[in-house]
Amino acid sequence: MTTPTGAAISARGLRKSYGDKTVLDGIDLTVPEGTIFSLLGPNGAGKTTAVKILSTLISADPGSGEVRIGGHDLAADPQAVRAAIGVTGQFSAVDGLITGEENMLLMADLHHLPKREGRRTAAELLARFDLVEAAKKPASTYSGGMKRRLDIAMTLVGDPRIIFLDEPTTGLDPRARHTMWQIIRELVTGGVTVFLTTQYLDEADELADRIAVLHDGKIAAEGTAEQLKRLIPGGHVRLRFTDPATYQSAAGALPEATPDDAALTLQIPSEGSQRALRAILDRLDSAGIEADELTVHTPDLDDVFFALTGPVPQAGESGLPSELQEPAR
Amino acid sequence: MSSMSLAVRDSSTMLRRNLLHARRYPSLTLNLLLTPVMLLLLFVYIFGGTMSAGIGGNRSAYIAYVVPGLLLMTIGSTVVGTAISVSNDMTEGIIARFRTMAIHRPSVLIGHVVGSVLQSIVSVVLVGAIAVAIGFRSHATALGWMAALGVLVLFALAFTWIAVGMGLISPSAEAASNNAMPLILLPLISSAFTPIHSMPGWFQPIAEYQPFTPAIETLRGLLLGGAIGHNGWLTVAWCLGLTALGYFWSTSKFNADQK
């Protein structure tokens, strides 16, 4: 399972276009074994296309470079790649007409497990994913969270070393989402490599060892969550006023602040520590000014995401320097 | 595991899946069975009195005349269900999962085909039993019956592969039903209900050079006696040709990149 580079997944210059619409414009990916890699991007960024190519569902365009999954060349030996991977797609890959248990046994048969071992594996996974009670019901009657759990349980039947999860928590309620996160963390402790796509920044932040931000078919940035957060300037304190006169005098008292005359807000660069906050408050106090609202903003992946992937919905909210904001398309 | 035993093993797994579907949701199969049964009763009891005059016999002679065609039409009707269920199945997420697994790929389709051929045969037996109940009599030997069954299986195999291809190119169940409609209509323009020589001259070649007519004539020969002639070879040729065509068409469609 080890490649010369020690990567579970490596792709060079991955390209895909449909007609004249370019979906993937030459992306490079490297995922070390036993880590969680997250491909982050808005809807339509090309995340699912990337997963489909890497999981052998569709082929990359001819101009693409080499793709190796689990040490196998994707183009030359897709069947060996298939034997190494498990895939849970965006839309539940379960057979709705048969029961959860039958779905599991179907997977066991297709992985050519001996009868008894297949039954044991199915029973174990159904128990692990809390599906014992529902095991005898048709999968079409399951809730969204149950379907996803069954989906992942089915993916795990063959004990794959590399797992692709395409937006595994989209559409799940918060509790089901946290259950899914727990499941994903447990997978990696067993040495499995996880390739995760998501449009949720907190999910990538929570789970991923490395994150790549996909935008317009290109990797806009890649690194750990910390590295990505360092890409954009530090946090700030935001003061909001309702009275224009107070706003004006506050702007005078805090000359380093960035004023927003329309919103009557001031933004003061700050790392958000207690000392820094007290200093600001002291200066306001000595000028006899009271702000109507004070918020502390520390940079998070949202900032990175918006900075890298285009227009910010409310410019005043994000506190990004304008040079990082792309023009609206 | 050799690729042959992999193919057999995965195909039998897929067949089990298919039969499970058919057993859980029998309504489609039963609906499609209704068409040939209704036609059988319609042609024998409603049209039979008049039609029998056309072949120069009585009602029971017309039963004998019409049953071979209706048995084949039963297959045509069953495979419309195959096209619909293949088209439905392709929209299921699990098909994408199958594509990402190291399995024998055509097994997904082979499961459908074998399941559907079995369904066809069960339906044919049911329609045949009704035919016997309303007066169909055959003096065929056991060998003749075996040969007739062989023709029906071969015919079902050929038309099922074609129907699988139709299911694969259909974006929805409705489209699949429409695309497969010719498989039900073809027997109406064959020698199933009326002799070809009674049709307009310009139409006779159309009725004659299509797969249903030689298959019907072969079944008539086997079940009722009479000359089969070149129809036997023609039927086998049609069936093998359509099977090969359907197989390569379907597997290439199934292996093509998905959108």
PDB file of C-alpha atoms in Angstrom, chain A residues 16 18 52 55-59 79 82-83 85 87-88 91-99 102-103 106-107 109-113 115 138 151 154-155, chain B residues 1 5-7 9-11 13-14 16-17 20-21 23-25 89 92-105 107 255-259:
ATOM      1  CA  LYS A  16     -11.816  17.763 -16.434  1.00  0.00           C
ATOM      2  CA  TYR A  18     -17.554  19.209 -20.022  1.00  0.00           C
ATOM      3  CA  LYS A  52     -15.639  10.926  -9.074  1.00  0.00           C
ATOM      4  CA  SER A  55     -12.849   6.926  -7.223  1.00  0.00           C
ATOM      5  CA  THR A  56     -12.796   5.675 -10.860  1.00  0.00           C
ATOM      6  CA  LEU A  57     -16.371   6.748 -11.648  1.00  0.00           C
ATOM      7  CA  ILE A  58     -15.351   9.053 -14.460  1.00  0.00           C
ATOM      8  CA  SER A  59     -12.090   9.509 -16.283  1.00  0.00           C
ATOM      9  CA  GLN A  79      -9.728  -2.364 -10.762  1.00  0.00           C
ATOM     10  CA  ARG A  82     -11.305  -0.036  -6.665  1.00  0.00           C
ATOM     11  CA  ALA A  83     -10.085  -2.859  -4.472  1.00  0.00           C
ATOM     12  CA  ILE A  85     -10.956   2.271  -1.830  1.00  0.00           C
ATOM     13  CA  VAL A  87     -16.685   5.495  -1.494  1.00  0.00           C
ATOM     14  CA  THR A  88     -19.619   7.204   0.127  1.00  0.00           C
ATOM     15  CA  PHE A  91     -26.347  10.861  -2.590  1.00  0.00           C
ATOM     16  CA  SER A  92     -26.831   7.822  -0.453  1.00  0.00           C
ATOM     17  CA  ALA A  93     -25.458   4.762  -2.188  1.00  0.00           C
ATOM     18  CA  VAL A  94     -27.810   2.297  -0.572  1.00  0.00           C
ATOM     19  CA  ASP A  95     -30.390   0.045  -2.172  1.00  0.00           C
ATOM     20  CA  GLY A  96     -33.637   1.499  -0.883  1.00  0.00           C
ATOM     21  CA  LEU A  97     -35.754  -1.475  -1.899  1.00  0.00           C
ATOM     22  CA  ILE A  98     -34.059  -3.952   0.412  1.00  0.00           C
ATOM     23  CA  THR A  99     -33.416  -3.862   4.152  1.00  0.00           C
ATOM     24  CA  GLU A 102     -29.662  -7.134   3.151  1.00  0.00           C
ATOM     25  CA  ASN A 103     -27.640  -4.156   1.952  1.00  0.00           C
ATOM     26  CA  LEU A 106     -24.929  -7.699  -0.442  1.00  0.00           C
ATOM     27  CA  MET A 107     -21.676  -5.854   0.201  1.00  0.00           C
ATOM     28  CA  ASP A 109     -21.058 -11.081  -0.976  1.00  0.00           C
ATOM     29  CA  LEU A 110     -19.544  -8.613  -3.420  1.00  0.00           C
ATOM     30  CA  HIS A 111     -16.360  -8.546  -1.352  1.00  0.00           C
ATOM     31  CA  HIS A 112     -16.407 -12.350  -1.541  1.00  0.00           C
ATOM     32  CA  LEU A 113     -16.379 -12.845   2.195  1.00  0.00           C
ATOM     33  CA  LYS A 115     -20.856 -16.657   4.377  1.00  0.00           C
ATOM     34  CA  PRO A 138     -36.275  -1.300   3.946  1.00  0.00           C
ATOM     35  CA  ASP A 151     -23.927   4.107   3.617  1.00  0.00           C
ATOM     36  CA  MET A 154     -21.524  -0.513   3.654  1.00  0.00           C
ATOM     37  CA  THR A 155     -18.363   1.290   2.592  1.00  0.00           C
TER      38      THR A 155
ATOM     39  CA  MET B   1     -10.116 -15.732  -7.963  1.00  0.00           C
ATOM     40  CA  SER B   5     -15.451 -17.476 -11.296  1.00  0.00           C
ATOM     41  CA  LEU B   6     -15.523 -13.810 -10.236  1.00  0.00           C
ATOM     42  CA  ALA B   7     -18.046 -13.186 -13.007  1.00  0.00           C
ATOM     43  CA  ARG B   9     -20.063 -15.273  -8.281  1.00  0.00           C
ATOM     44  CA  ASP B  10     -20.846 -11.573  -8.699  1.00  0.00           C
ATOM     45  CA  SER B  11     -23.571 -12.298 -11.236  1.00  0.00           C
ATOM     46  CA  THR B  13     -25.064 -12.093  -6.094  1.00  0.00           C
ATOM     47  CA  MET B  14     -26.678  -9.564  -8.413  1.00  0.00           C
ATOM     48  CA  ARG B  16     -30.200 -12.608  -5.753  1.00  0.00           C
ATOM     49  CA  ARG B  17     -30.569  -8.849  -5.400  1.00  0.00           C
ATOM     50  CA  LEU B  20     -35.294  -9.954  -3.889  1.00  0.00           C
ATOM     51  CA  HIS B  21     -36.577  -6.800  -5.598  1.00  0.00           C
ATOM     52  CA  ARG B  23     -40.319 -10.671  -4.634  1.00  0.00           C
ATOM     53  CA  ARG B  24     -40.702  -7.526  -2.519  1.00  0.00           C
ATOM     54  CA  TYR B  25     -42.349  -5.516  -5.264  1.00  0.00           C
ATOM     55  CA  ASP B  89     -32.164   1.024 -10.888  1.00  0.00           C
ATOM     56  CA  GLU B  92     -30.271   4.462  -7.453  1.00  0.00           C
ATOM     57  CA  GLY B  93     -27.135   5.561  -5.648  1.00  0.00           C
ATOM     58  CA  ILE B  94     -26.080   1.984  -5.146  1.00  0.00           C
ATOM     59  CA  ILE B  95     -25.222   1.648  -8.841  1.00  0.00           C
ATOM     60  CA  ALA B  96     -22.542   4.315  -8.398  1.00  0.00           C
ATOM     61  CA  ARG B  97     -21.258   2.283  -5.463  1.00  0.00           C
ATOM     62  CA  PHE B  98     -21.080  -0.852  -7.622  1.00  0.00           C
ATOM     63  CA  ARG B  99     -19.024   1.083 -10.149  1.00  0.00           C
ATOM     64  CA  THR B 100     -16.437   1.959  -7.518  1.00  0.00           C
ATOM     65  CA  MET B 101     -16.087  -1.649  -6.351  1.00  0.00           C
ATOM     66  CA  ALA B 102     -13.698  -4.277  -7.657  1.00  0.00           C
ATOM     67  CA  ILE B 103     -16.483  -6.480  -9.004  1.00  0.00           C
ATOM     68  CA  HIS B 104     -17.194  -8.003 -12.388  1.00  0.00           C
ATOM     69  CA  ARG B 105     -18.899  -4.997 -13.949  1.00  0.00           C
ATOM     70  CA  SER B 107     -22.654  -8.658 -13.340  1.00  0.00           C
ATOM     71  CA  ASN B 255     -19.196   1.218 -18.873  1.00  0.00           C
ATOM     72  CA  ALA B 256     -19.367   4.692 -20.366  1.00  0.00           C
ATOM     73  CA  ASP B 257     -18.554   7.677 -18.149  1.00  0.00           C
ATOM     74  CA  GLN B 258     -21.480   8.885 -16.111  1.00  0.00           C
ATOM     75  CA  LYS B 259     -22.431  12.528 -16.024  1.00  0.00           C
TER      76      LYS B 259
END
